[in-house]
Coordinates of C-alpha atoms in Angstrom, one line a residue:
Chain A
M1 CA -39.9 -19.4 -7.8
I2 CA -36.4 -19.7 -9.1
G3 CA -34.1 -16.9 -8.0
T4 CA -36.6 -15.1 -5.7
S5 CA -33.8 -14.0 -3.4
S6 CA -31.3 -13.4 -6.1
I7 CA -30.1 -10.0 -7.3
V8 CA -32.2 -10.1 -10.5
K9 CA -35.6 -10.1 -8.8
G10 CA -34.1 -8.5 -5.7
K11 CA -36.6 -8.0 -2.9
R12 CA -34.4 -5.6 -0.9
F13 CA -36.2 -5.4 2.4
D14 CA -36.8 -9.0 3.2
F15 CA -35.6 -10.5 6.5
S16 CA -32.1 -11.1 5.1
G17 CA -32.0 -7.5 3.9
I18 CA -32.5 -6.2 7.4
F19 CA -30.0 -8.6 8.7
L20 CA -27.5 -7.4 6.1
Y21 CA -27.9 -3.8 6.9
T22 CA -27.7 -4.4 10.6
F23 CA -24.5 -6.4 10.2
L24 CA -22.8 -3.9 7.9
T25 CA -23.8 -1.0 10.1
V26 CA -22.6 -2.5 13.4
L27 CA -19.3 -3.6 11.8
G28 CA -18.9 -0.3 10.1
L29 CA -19.3 1.6 13.4
L30 CA -16.9 -0.7 15.1
M31 CA -14.3 -0.1 12.4
L32 CA -14.8 3.7 12.8
A33 CA -14.7 3.7 16.6
P34 CA -11.0 4.1 17.0
L35 CA -11.0 7.0 14.6
V36 CA -13.9 8.7 16.2
Y37 CA -12.2 8.4 19.5
M38 CA -9.1 10.0 18.1
F39 CA -11.1 12.9 16.6
S40 CA -12.9 13.5 19.8
S41 CA -9.7 13.4 21.8
A42 CA -8.2 16.0 19.6
L43 CA -11.0 18.4 20.6
K44 CA -11.0 17.6 24.3
P45 CA -9.9 20.2 26.9
T46 CA -7.3 18.9 29.4
S47 CA -9.9 18.3 32.0
E48 CA -11.7 15.8 29.8
L49 CA -8.6 14.1 28.5
F50 CA -7.7 12.6 31.8
L51 CA -11.1 11.8 33.1
F52 CA -11.5 8.3 34.6
P53 CA -13.5 6.4 33.4
P54 CA -12.7 8.1 30.0
R55 CA -15.4 9.6 28.0
F56 CA -15.8 8.5 24.4
F57 CA -17.3 11.7 23.0
V58 CA -16.1 15.2 23.7
V59 CA -18.5 17.4 25.8
N60 CA -16.8 20.9 25.6
P61 CA -14.9 20.9 22.3
T62 CA -12.0 23.2 22.1
L63 CA -9.2 24.0 19.6
K64 CA -6.7 24.5 22.4
N65 CA -4.8 21.3 21.5
F66 CA -4.2 22.5 17.9
K67 CA -3.1 25.9 19.2
D68 CA -0.7 24.2 21.6
L69 CA 0.6 22.0 18.8
L70 CA 1.4 24.9 16.6
L71 CA 2.7 27.3 19.3
A72 CA 4.2 25.3 22.1
T73 CA 6.2 23.0 19.9
G74 CA 7.4 26.1 18.1
T75 CA 9.8 26.7 21.0
S76 CA 11.6 23.5 20.1
I77 CA 14.1 23.4 17.3
V78 CA 11.7 23.9 14.4
P79 CA 8.1 25.0 14.4
F80 CA 5.5 22.2 13.8
S81 CA 4.3 23.9 10.7
R82 CA 7.6 23.1 9.1
Y83 CA 6.8 19.4 9.2
I84 CA 3.4 20.0 7.7
F85 CA 5.1 22.1 5.0
N86 CA 7.7 19.3 4.3
S87 CA 5.0 16.7 4.0
I88 CA 2.9 18.8 1.7
V89 CA 5.8 19.5 -0.6
V90 CA 7.0 15.9 -0.7
S91 CA 3.5 14.4 -1.2
S92 CA 2.4 16.8 -3.9
F93 CA 5.6 16.2 -6.0
I94 CA 5.1 12.5 -5.6
V95 CA 1.5 12.6 -6.6
V96 CA 2.0 14.8 -9.7
G97 CA 5.2 13.2 -10.7
S98 CA 4.0 9.6 -10.4
I99 CA 0.8 10.4 -12.3
V100 CA 2.7 11.9 -15.3
I101 CA 5.5 9.3 -15.3
A102 CA 3.0 6.4 -15.0
A103 CA 0.7 7.8 -17.7
M104 CA 3.6 8.4 -20.1
A105 CA 4.9 4.9 -19.6
A106 CA 1.4 3.3 -19.8
Y107 CA 0.7 4.8 -23.2
P108 CA 3.2 2.9 -25.3
L109 CA 2.8 -0.2 -23.2
S110 CA -0.8 -0.3 -23.9
K111 CA -1.2 1.2 -27.4
H112 CA 2.0 0.8 -29.2
D113 CA 3.5 -2.4 -30.5
M114 CA 7.2 -2.3 -29.9
P115 CA 9.8 -4.9 -29.1
F116 CA 10.4 -5.8 -25.4
K117 CA 6.9 -4.6 -24.6
K118 CA 5.9 -7.9 -23.0
F119 CA 9.2 -8.2 -21.2
I120 CA 8.8 -4.7 -19.6
F121 CA 5.3 -5.5 -18.5
N122 CA 6.3 -8.8 -17.0
M123 CA 9.0 -7.0 -15.0
I124 CA 6.4 -4.6 -13.7
L125 CA 4.2 -7.6 -12.7
L126 CA 7.2 -9.2 -10.9
A127 CA 7.9 -5.9 -9.1
L128 CA 4.2 -6.0 -7.8
M129 CA 5.1 -9.2 -6.0
F130 CA 7.5 -7.7 -3.5
A131 CA 7.4 -4.7 -1.2
P132 CA 9.6 -1.8 -2.1
Q133 CA 11.0 -2.1 1.4
V134 CA 13.1 -5.1 0.5
T135 CA 15.2 -2.9 -1.8
Q136 CA 15.6 -0.2 0.8
I137 CA 19.3 -0.8 1.6
P138 CA 20.7 -0.4 -2.0
Q139 CA 18.3 2.5 -2.5
F140 CA 19.8 4.1 0.5
I141 CA 23.3 3.6 -1.0
V142 CA 22.2 5.0 -4.3
I143 CA 20.7 8.1 -2.7
K144 CA 23.9 8.5 -0.5
E145 CA 26.2 8.1 -3.5
L146 CA 24.2 10.7 -5.5
G147 CA 24.8 13.1 -2.5
L148 CA 21.0 13.5 -2.0
I149 CA 20.8 13.0 1.8
N150 CA 18.8 15.7 3.5
T151 CA 17.2 16.9 0.3
Y152 CA 13.6 16.9 -0.9
V153 CA 14.7 15.0 -4.0
A154 CA 15.8 12.0 -1.8
L155 CA 12.3 11.9 -0.3
I156 CA 10.6 12.2 -3.7
I157 CA 12.3 10.3 -6.5
P158 CA 12.4 6.8 -5.1
A159 CA 8.7 6.9 -4.8
L160 CA 8.0 8.1 -8.4
A161 CA 8.3 4.9 -10.3
A162 CA 5.9 2.7 -8.3
P163 CA 5.1 -0.5 -10.3
V164 CA 1.5 -0.5 -9.0
S165 CA 0.9 3.0 -10.5
L166 CA 2.0 1.9 -13.9
F167 CA 0.1 -1.3 -13.6
L168 CA -3.2 0.4 -12.8
M169 CA -2.7 3.1 -15.4
K170 CA -1.9 0.5 -18.1
Q171 CA -4.9 -1.7 -17.2
F172 CA -7.2 1.3 -17.4
L173 CA -5.8 2.4 -20.7
D174 CA -6.2 -1.1 -22.1
Q175 CA -9.9 -0.9 -22.0
I176 CA -10.1 2.4 -23.9
P177 CA -10.8 1.3 -27.5
N178 CA -8.1 2.2 -30.0
A179 CA -10.9 3.4 -32.3
L180 CA -11.8 6.0 -29.8
L181 CA -8.2 7.3 -29.7
E182 CA -8.1 7.3 -33.5
A183 CA -11.4 9.1 -33.8
T184 CA -10.3 12.0 -31.5
R185 CA -6.7 12.1 -32.8
I186 CA -5.9 15.6 -33.9
D187 CA -5.1 15.9 -37.6
G188 CA -1.4 16.3 -38.1
G189 CA -0.6 15.9 -34.4
N190 CA 2.4 13.8 -33.5
E191 CA 2.5 11.3 -30.7
W192 CA 3.4 13.9 -28.1
T193 CA 0.5 16.2 -28.7
T194 CA -1.8 13.2 -29.1
F195 CA -0.7 12.0 -25.7
W196 CA -1.4 15.3 -23.9
K197 CA -4.5 16.4 -25.8
V198 CA -6.2 13.0 -26.3
V199 CA -4.9 10.3 -24.1
M200 CA -4.3 12.3 -20.8
P201 CA -7.9 13.6 -20.6
M202 CA -9.3 10.1 -21.1
L203 CA -7.1 8.8 -18.2
K204 CA -8.7 11.1 -15.7
P205 CA -10.2 8.3 -13.5
A206 CA -6.8 6.6 -13.4
W207 CA -5.2 9.9 -12.3
A208 CA -7.6 10.1 -9.5
T209 CA -6.7 6.6 -8.4
L210 CA -3.0 7.1 -8.5
A211 CA -3.5 10.4 -6.7
L212 CA -5.2 8.5 -3.9
F213 CA -2.8 5.7 -3.6
S214 CA 0.4 7.7 -4.1
F215 CA -0.8 10.4 -1.7
I216 CA -1.7 7.9 1.0
S217 CA 1.6 6.1 0.8
A218 CA 3.7 9.3 0.6
W219 CA 1.7 11.1 3.4
N220 CA 1.8 8.2 5.8
D221 CA 5.3 7.0 5.2
P222 CA 7.8 7.9 8.0
W223 CA 10.6 5.7 6.8
A224 CA 11.8 7.7 3.8
A225 CA 12.4 10.7 6.1
N226 CA 13.8 8.5 8.8
I227 CA 16.4 7.0 6.5
Y228 CA 17.2 9.8 4.0
T229 CA 17.3 12.8 6.4
T230 CA 19.3 13.6 9.4
T231 CA 18.3 17.2 10.2
E232 CA 15.3 18.3 12.1
D233 CA 14.1 20.7 9.5
M234 CA 13.8 18.0 6.8
K235 CA 11.5 15.7 8.9
T236 CA 8.1 15.0 7.6
L237 CA 4.8 15.0 9.6
P238 CA 4.6 11.2 10.3
L239 CA 8.2 11.1 11.6
A240 CA 7.7 14.2 13.7
L241 CA 4.5 12.7 15.1
Q242 CA 6.4 9.5 15.9
T243 CA 9.0 11.6 17.9
L244 CA 6.3 13.7 19.5
S245 CA 4.3 10.7 20.7
G246 CA 7.5 9.1 21.8
G247 CA 6.1 5.9 20.3
Y248 CA 5.9 2.9 22.7
G249 CA 5.4 3.5 26.3
V250 CA 5.1 7.2 26.4
V251 CA 1.7 8.8 27.4
A252 CA 2.9 12.4 27.7
R253 CA 1.3 15.3 25.8
T254 CA -1.8 13.4 25.0
G255 CA -3.7 16.4 23.8
T256 CA -1.1 17.7 21.3
V257 CA -0.4 14.2 20.0
A258 CA -4.2 13.7 19.4
A259 CA -4.3 17.0 17.5
A260 CA -1.3 16.1 15.4
S261 CA -2.8 12.7 14.7
F262 CA -6.0 14.4 13.6
L263 CA -4.0 16.5 11.1
M264 CA -2.4 13.4 9.8
V265 CA -5.6 11.5 9.2
V266 CA -8.0 14.1 7.9
P267 CA -6.3 14.8 4.5
T268 CA -6.2 11.0 3.6
I269 CA -10.0 10.8 4.2
L270 CA -10.7 13.9 2.2
V271 CA -8.7 12.7 -0.7
F272 CA -10.6 9.4 -0.7
V273 CA -14.0 11.1 -0.5
I274 CA -13.0 13.4 -3.5
T275 CA -11.6 10.6 -5.6
Q276 CA -13.8 7.6 -4.7
R277 CA -16.1 7.5 -7.7
M278 CA -13.3 7.6 -10.2
V279 CA -11.2 5.2 -8.1
L280 CA -13.9 2.5 -8.3
E281 CA -14.1 3.1 -12.1
T282 CA -10.4 2.4 -12.4
M283 CA -10.2 -0.5 -10.0
A284 CA -12.8 -2.3 -12.1
H285 CA -9.9 -2.9 -14.5
S286 CA -7.3 -3.7 -11.9
G287 CA -7.5 -7.4 -12.5
I288 CA -4.4 -9.4 -13.5
K289 CA -5.3 -11.3 -16.7
E290 CA -2.8 -13.7 -18.1
Chain B
M1 CA 16.5 14.1 -44.2
S2 CA 19.5 13.2 -42.1
N3 CA 17.2 11.2 -39.9
T4 CA 16.2 8.9 -42.7
T5 CA 19.8 8.2 -43.8
V6 CA 20.7 7.3 -40.2
E7 CA 17.8 4.9 -40.1
L8 CA 18.9 3.4 -43.4
T9 CA 22.6 3.0 -42.6
R10 CA 22.4 1.9 -39.0
P11 CA 20.7 -1.4 -39.5
S12 CA 23.1 -2.4 -42.3
V13 CA 26.0 -1.9 -39.9
Q14 CA 24.3 -4.1 -37.4
A15 CA 23.4 -6.6 -40.2
K16 CA 27.1 -7.1 -41.0
R17 CA 27.8 -8.3 -37.5
S18 CA 24.8 -10.5 -37.0
P19 CA 22.5 -10.7 -40.0
G20 CA 18.9 -11.5 -39.7
K21 CA 17.0 -11.4 -36.4
L22 CA 19.1 -8.9 -34.5
A23 CA 19.0 -6.5 -37.4
I24 CA 15.3 -6.7 -37.7
L25 CA 14.9 -6.2 -34.0
W26 CA 17.2 -3.1 -34.1
K27 CA 15.2 -1.7 -37.0
E28 CA 12.0 -2.2 -35.0
V29 CA 13.5 -0.6 -31.9
R30 CA 14.5 2.4 -33.9
R31 CA 11.1 2.6 -35.6
H32 CA 9.5 2.8 -32.2
K33 CA 11.9 5.3 -30.6
V34 CA 8.9 7.5 -29.7
S35 CA 7.5 4.7 -27.6
Y36 CA 10.7 4.3 -25.7
F37 CA 10.9 8.0 -25.2
F38 CA 7.5 7.8 -23.4
L39 CA 8.8 4.9 -21.3
A40 CA 12.1 6.5 -20.5
P41 CA 11.4 8.4 -17.3
F42 CA 9.7 5.5 -15.7
L43 CA 12.2 2.9 -16.9
L44 CA 15.1 5.1 -15.7
L45 CA 13.7 5.5 -12.2
F46 CA 12.5 1.9 -12.1
T47 CA 16.0 0.7 -13.1
L48 CA 17.7 3.0 -10.6
F49 CA 15.5 2.3 -7.6
T50 CA 14.1 -1.2 -8.2
I51 CA 16.1 -3.3 -10.7
I52 CA 19.6 -2.2 -9.6
P53 CA 18.7 -2.4 -5.9
V54 CA 17.4 -6.0 -6.4
I55 CA 20.6 -7.1 -8.2
T56 CA 22.8 -5.2 -5.7
S57 CA 20.9 -6.8 -2.8
F58 CA 21.8 -10.3 -4.1
A59 CA 25.4 -9.3 -4.6
L60 CA 25.8 -7.5 -1.2
S61 CA 24.2 -10.4 0.7
F62 CA 27.4 -12.4 0.0
T63 CA 29.6 -9.7 1.5
Y64 CA 30.5 -8.0 4.8
Y65 CA 29.7 -4.3 4.3
N66 CA 29.4 -1.6 6.9
M67 CA 29.2 1.5 4.6
I68 CA 32.7 2.7 5.7
E69 CA 35.0 0.0 4.2
S70 CA 34.3 -1.4 0.8
P71 CA 32.3 -4.7 0.7
K72 CA 34.3 -7.8 1.4
F73 CA 33.2 -11.1 -0.2
I74 CA 32.4 -13.7 2.4
G75 CA 30.5 -16.3 0.5
W76 CA 27.5 -17.9 2.1
S77 CA 28.5 -16.8 5.7
N78 CA 25.6 -14.3 6.1
Y79 CA 23.0 -17.0 5.2
K80 CA 24.7 -19.6 7.4
L81 CA 24.7 -17.1 10.2
L82 CA 21.0 -16.2 9.6
F83 CA 19.7 -19.8 9.6
V84 CA 22.0 -21.5 11.9
D85 CA 23.1 -19.0 14.6
D86 CA 20.7 -16.1 14.6
D87 CA 18.0 -17.3 17.0
I88 CA 16.3 -13.9 16.8
F89 CA 16.0 -14.2 13.0
L90 CA 14.4 -17.6 13.3
K91 CA 12.0 -16.1 15.8
A92 CA 11.3 -13.3 13.4
I93 CA 10.6 -15.7 10.6
A94 CA 8.3 -17.7 12.8
N95 CA 6.5 -14.6 13.9
T96 CA 6.1 -13.3 10.4
L97 CA 4.8 -16.6 9.1
K98 CA 2.4 -16.9 12.1
F99 CA 1.2 -13.4 11.4
A100 CA 0.9 -13.9 7.6
V101 CA -0.9 -17.2 7.9
I102 CA -3.6 -15.6 9.9
T103 CA -3.9 -12.0 8.5
G104 CA -3.3 -13.1 4.9
P105 CA -6.3 -15.4 4.4
V106 CA -8.5 -13.8 7.0
G107 CA -8.0 -10.3 5.7
Y108 CA -8.4 -11.5 2.1
I109 CA -11.6 -13.3 2.7
M110 CA -13.0 -10.5 4.9
A111 CA -12.2 -8.0 2.2
F112 CA -14.0 -10.1 -0.4
L113 CA -17.0 -10.9 1.7
L114 CA -17.5 -7.3 2.8
A115 CA -17.1 -6.1 -0.8
W116 CA -19.7 -8.7 -1.8
L117 CA -22.1 -7.7 0.9
I118 CA -21.7 -4.0 -0.1
S119 CA -22.4 -4.9 -3.7
Q120 CA -25.8 -6.4 -2.6
I121 CA -27.2 -3.1 -1.4
P122 CA -28.4 -0.2 -3.6
V123 CA -25.7 2.1 -5.1
K124 CA -26.6 5.2 -3.1
Y125 CA -25.8 3.6 0.2
R126 CA -22.7 1.8 -0.9
F127 CA -20.3 4.8 -0.4
I128 CA -21.0 5.3 3.2
Y129 CA -20.2 1.6 4.0
T130 CA -17.1 1.7 1.7
L131 CA -15.9 4.7 3.7
C132 CA -16.4 2.9 7.0
F133 CA -14.3 -0.1 6.0
Y134 CA -11.7 1.6 3.8
T135 CA -10.8 4.5 6.1
P136 CA -8.8 2.4 8.6
A137 CA -6.6 1.1 5.8
I138 CA -5.6 4.7 4.8
T139 CA -5.1 5.8 8.3
S140 CA -1.5 6.5 9.3
S141 CA -0.5 3.7 11.6
I142 CA 1.6 6.1 13.7
A143 CA -1.4 8.4 14.1
I144 CA -3.8 5.7 15.2
S145 CA -1.3 4.0 17.4
V146 CA -2.2 6.7 20.0
V147 CA -5.6 5.1 20.3
W148 CA -4.4 1.5 20.3
L149 CA -1.8 2.3 23.0
Y150 CA -4.6 3.7 25.1
M151 CA -7.0 0.8 24.5
F152 CA -4.4 -1.9 25.2
S153 CA -2.7 0.0 27.9
G154 CA -1.4 -2.4 30.6
D155 CA -2.6 -0.4 33.7
R156 CA -6.1 -0.2 35.0
Y157 CA -6.8 3.0 33.0
G158 CA -6.5 1.2 29.7
L159 CA -9.9 0.9 28.0
I160 CA -9.9 -2.9 27.6
N161 CA -8.6 -3.6 31.1
Y162 CA -11.1 -1.1 32.6
W163 CA -14.1 -2.9 31.0
A164 CA -12.7 -6.4 31.5
M165 CA -12.2 -5.7 35.2
K166 CA -15.6 -4.0 35.5
L167 CA -17.3 -7.0 33.9
G168 CA -15.3 -9.4 36.1
I169 CA -13.4 -11.0 33.2
L170 CA -10.1 -10.0 34.7
N171 CA -9.1 -9.6 38.3
E172 CA -6.1 -7.4 37.7
P173 CA -4.8 -5.4 34.8
W174 CA -3.4 -7.5 31.9
L175 CA -0.2 -6.3 30.2
W176 CA -1.5 -6.6 26.6
L177 CA 1.6 -5.2 24.9
Q178 CA 4.2 -6.7 27.3
N179 CA 2.8 -10.2 27.8
I180 CA 4.2 -12.5 25.1
K181 CA 0.8 -14.4 25.1
T182 CA -1.0 -11.3 23.8
I183 CA 1.6 -9.5 21.7
M184 CA 0.9 -11.4 18.5
P185 CA -2.9 -11.4 18.8
V186 CA -2.9 -7.7 19.4
L187 CA -0.7 -7.2 16.3
I188 CA -3.1 -9.4 14.3
I189 CA -6.2 -7.6 15.4
V190 CA -4.8 -4.2 14.6
S191 CA -3.6 -5.3 11.2
L192 CA -7.0 -6.9 10.3
W193 CA -8.6 -3.6 11.3
M194 CA -6.4 -1.9 8.7
S195 CA -6.6 -4.7 6.0
M196 CA -9.5 -3.5 3.8
G197 CA -7.1 -1.7 1.5
I198 CA -6.4 -1.7 -2.2
G199 CA -7.7 -5.3 -2.7
F200 CA -11.0 -4.4 -1.1
L201 CA -11.4 -1.6 -3.6
A202 CA -10.5 -3.9 -6.5
F203 CA -13.1 -6.5 -5.4
L204 CA -15.7 -3.8 -4.9
A205 CA -15.1 -2.3 -8.3
G206 CA -15.0 -5.8 -9.9
L207 CA -18.2 -6.9 -8.3
Q208 CA -20.1 -3.8 -9.4
N209 CA -19.2 -4.5 -13.0
V210 CA -20.2 -8.1 -13.3
P211 CA -22.7 -7.9 -16.3
R212 CA -26.3 -8.2 -15.2
D213 CA -27.2 -10.7 -18.0
Y214 CA -24.9 -13.2 -16.4
Y215 CA -27.2 -13.4 -13.4
E216 CA -30.3 -13.5 -15.7
A217 CA -28.7 -16.3 -17.6
G218 CA -27.8 -18.0 -14.3
A219 CA -31.4 -17.7 -13.1
I220 CA -32.6 -19.5 -16.3
D221 CA -30.0 -22.2 -15.8
G222 CA -31.4 -22.9 -12.4
I223 CA -29.3 -20.9 -9.9
K224 CA -31.4 -20.9 -6.7
N225 CA -29.9 -18.5 -4.2
R226 CA -27.4 -15.8 -3.7
F227 CA -24.7 -18.2 -2.5
Q228 CA -24.9 -20.3 -5.7
E229 CA -24.8 -17.0 -7.6
L230 CA -21.7 -16.0 -5.7
W231 CA -20.0 -19.3 -6.3
F232 CA -21.0 -20.0 -9.9
I233 CA -21.2 -16.5 -11.5
T234 CA -19.7 -13.8 -9.3
I235 CA -16.4 -15.4 -8.3
P236 CA -15.4 -16.6 -11.8
S237 CA -16.2 -13.1 -13.2
V238 CA -14.0 -11.3 -10.8
K239 CA -11.1 -13.8 -10.9
P240 CA -8.6 -11.2 -12.3
Q241 CA -9.4 -8.9 -9.4
L242 CA -9.1 -11.8 -7.0
L243 CA -5.6 -12.5 -8.3
F244 CA -4.6 -8.8 -8.0
G245 CA -6.0 -8.7 -4.4
A246 CA -4.1 -11.8 -3.5
V247 CA -0.8 -10.5 -4.7
M248 CA -1.3 -7.3 -2.7
Q249 CA -2.3 -9.2 0.4
V250 CA 0.7 -11.5 0.3
V251 CA 3.0 -8.5 0.1
S252 CA 1.3 -6.5 2.9
S253 CA 1.1 -9.5 5.3
L254 CA 4.7 -10.3 4.9
Q255 CA 6.0 -6.8 5.3
V256 CA 4.5 -6.2 8.8
F257 CA 6.6 -3.6 10.4
D258 CA 5.1 -0.2 11.3
I259 CA 2.5 -1.4 13.7
S260 CA 5.0 -3.7 15.4
I261 CA 7.4 -0.9 16.1
Q262 CA 4.7 1.6 17.0
L263 CA 2.8 -0.6 19.4
L264 CA 5.5 -2.9 20.8
G265 CA 8.7 -0.9 20.5
M266 CA 12.0 -2.1 19.2
P267 CA 12.8 -4.6 20.2
S268 CA 9.5 -5.9 21.6
V269 CA 9.4 -7.8 24.8
L270 CA 11.4 -11.1 24.4
Y271 CA 11.2 -10.4 20.6
A272 CA 7.6 -11.7 20.7
G273 CA 6.5 -9.1 18.1
H274 CA 9.8 -9.1 16.1
T275 CA 9.3 -9.6 12.4
V276 CA 11.6 -10.1 9.4
M277 CA 11.2 -6.4 8.5
T278 CA 12.1 -5.2 12.0
H279 CA 15.1 -7.5 12.0
L280 CA 16.1 -6.0 8.6
F281 CA 15.7 -2.5 9.9
D282 CA 17.6 -3.2 13.0
Y283 CA 20.7 -4.5 11.1
A284 CA 20.5 -2.0 8.3
F285 CA 19.8 1.3 9.8
I286 CA 20.7 0.9 13.5
R287 CA 23.8 -1.4 13.3
F288 CA 24.7 -0.5 9.7
E289 CA 25.7 -4.1 9.0
M290 CA 24.5 -3.8 5.4
G291 CA 25.8 -7.1 4.1
Y292 CA 23.9 -9.1 6.7
A293 CA 20.8 -6.9 6.4
T294 CA 20.7 -7.4 2.6
A295 CA 20.8 -11.2 3.2
I296 CA 17.6 -10.7 5.3
A297 CA 16.1 -8.6 2.5
V298 CA 16.9 -11.3 0.0
V299 CA 15.2 -13.9 2.2
L300 CA 12.1 -11.7 2.4
F301 CA 12.2 -11.0 -1.3
L302 CA 12.3 -14.7 -2.1
M303 CA 9.5 -15.4 0.4
M304 CA 7.2 -12.8 -1.3
V305 CA 8.0 -13.7 -4.9
G306 CA 7.8 -17.4 -4.2
L307 CA 4.5 -17.2 -2.4
N308 CA 3.1 -15.0 -5.2
R309 CA 4.2 -17.5 -7.8
V310 CA 2.1 -20.1 -6.0
I311 CA -0.8 -17.7 -5.9
F312 CA -0.4 -17.1 -9.6
R313 CA -0.5 -20.8 -10.3
L314 CA -3.6 -21.2 -8.1
L315 CA -5.7 -18.2 -9.3
G316 CA -4.1 -17.2 -12.6
S317 CA -4.7 -20.3 -14.8
G318 CA -8.2 -19.2 -15.7
E319 CA -7.7 -18.1 -19.3

């Protein structure tokens, strides 16, 4: 009697089960609808783009919009592929860099016992509490004083030391027992080789997680390029898309904009699909325990 | 060899100046120099791009600074100007709070409930639902604004106007993004759509890892249904994730910016979608009044950290 509907005895396909699936499915489809519409617009020929009333799904899919995007905009100052290239360069450096830097910093914070350890971690916790945007002005001044305007470095280094990366990495490392590290420690190896040969491989799920989060924030962020660059050839994909769509009030070039949006969104979804299993493994340890 | 002598002599030099605690501390620091070496790259960048900027922000907020002349100290003038004379800033604060008061709690509770519902279904189906709810959060707001602009378009060709008029709800097209009555609601709806982010994943992961024997023990202790289970077993077990999710939610709901600029333009009609972040961006990177802009940044910083302190007090006192 007790707990018949609870997880333990779980009768999955009772009435409430059907209701649960229906609810989740309907809500899930609603959430996906804007994205599906965007994808189908990217594949629509001109005749379908301006139909009234508009069609949700594409009937005669075509790659013309993508061709237009890569060719027609090529006649403007820089080819569109340049923005894609910039975005890929910046995002890859941020992903690899922040994983290595966060892993290196997480190791002593989690497994060593040195002075100021608690103080450093508390500072990271404090930094979690505000958005990096509030420090944007002095950051801009730092970048400017270092003479880094219009360089890839300016787009990359401010994003490398993200507090949330170190936090997640450290929480994940905390739950790996010290005994396990000791057992696999290579005889005669120093801390440096131990880190690369023993600790790094164990952190794999945490890498995947940081890869996801740092990739998404780097790939989607137009503001770094907006602030730190002034020339057309240093723009990244989101900033170029913002210019292309004209933002608010402009409905021109619907097809090419949809194609560019498609190119923006697909990589983020792919990265999530690839990393999701390891991400959930890491996020299980994301809690803030005092 | 030479290394050990340095280690032996250095602390004694320190010891002469201030014997006892400081010398021991210095010795400890030196003994752990490898640890600091591992921390160095992060700490260097963190100092350069987070700690120094925070301190500089506080300092610059008391100056007039336009990036051409050197900063001029003007005391509390920026703050006085902000809170007494700058009507648009007060409007921005009101908008941001209105936005945060709704999207913060609603987004947070929605994320938790959806994660909980997903954790009730068999593992093999979970991914597909997770993907449905999480994808909007990782979608570029610039990319997806194409769709929202079309949906909320103010003419009769906009999707919502089209259906509302067809169904007889509206007689004539409604200017969703220009009418100050609907600017805020649209902003909130779009943000809620994107709000199943990092917190949602943390909840989902936490919920999957609540030990099964807790539920078995609960069943013996007389837990009758899923809601009692949720309240007495699940929520206490995922409290650390709840705190993490709350901190992330506070930050993201107070920094509303991208969507406002993308959907409403800058400035929005009668500043109805103007937020603290857009005000900051306006003064910093359009007018280059850096002193005034940093004062805005400091206010936003204090709002975020202050609110998160409250959250810590509410959720963090568990252990």
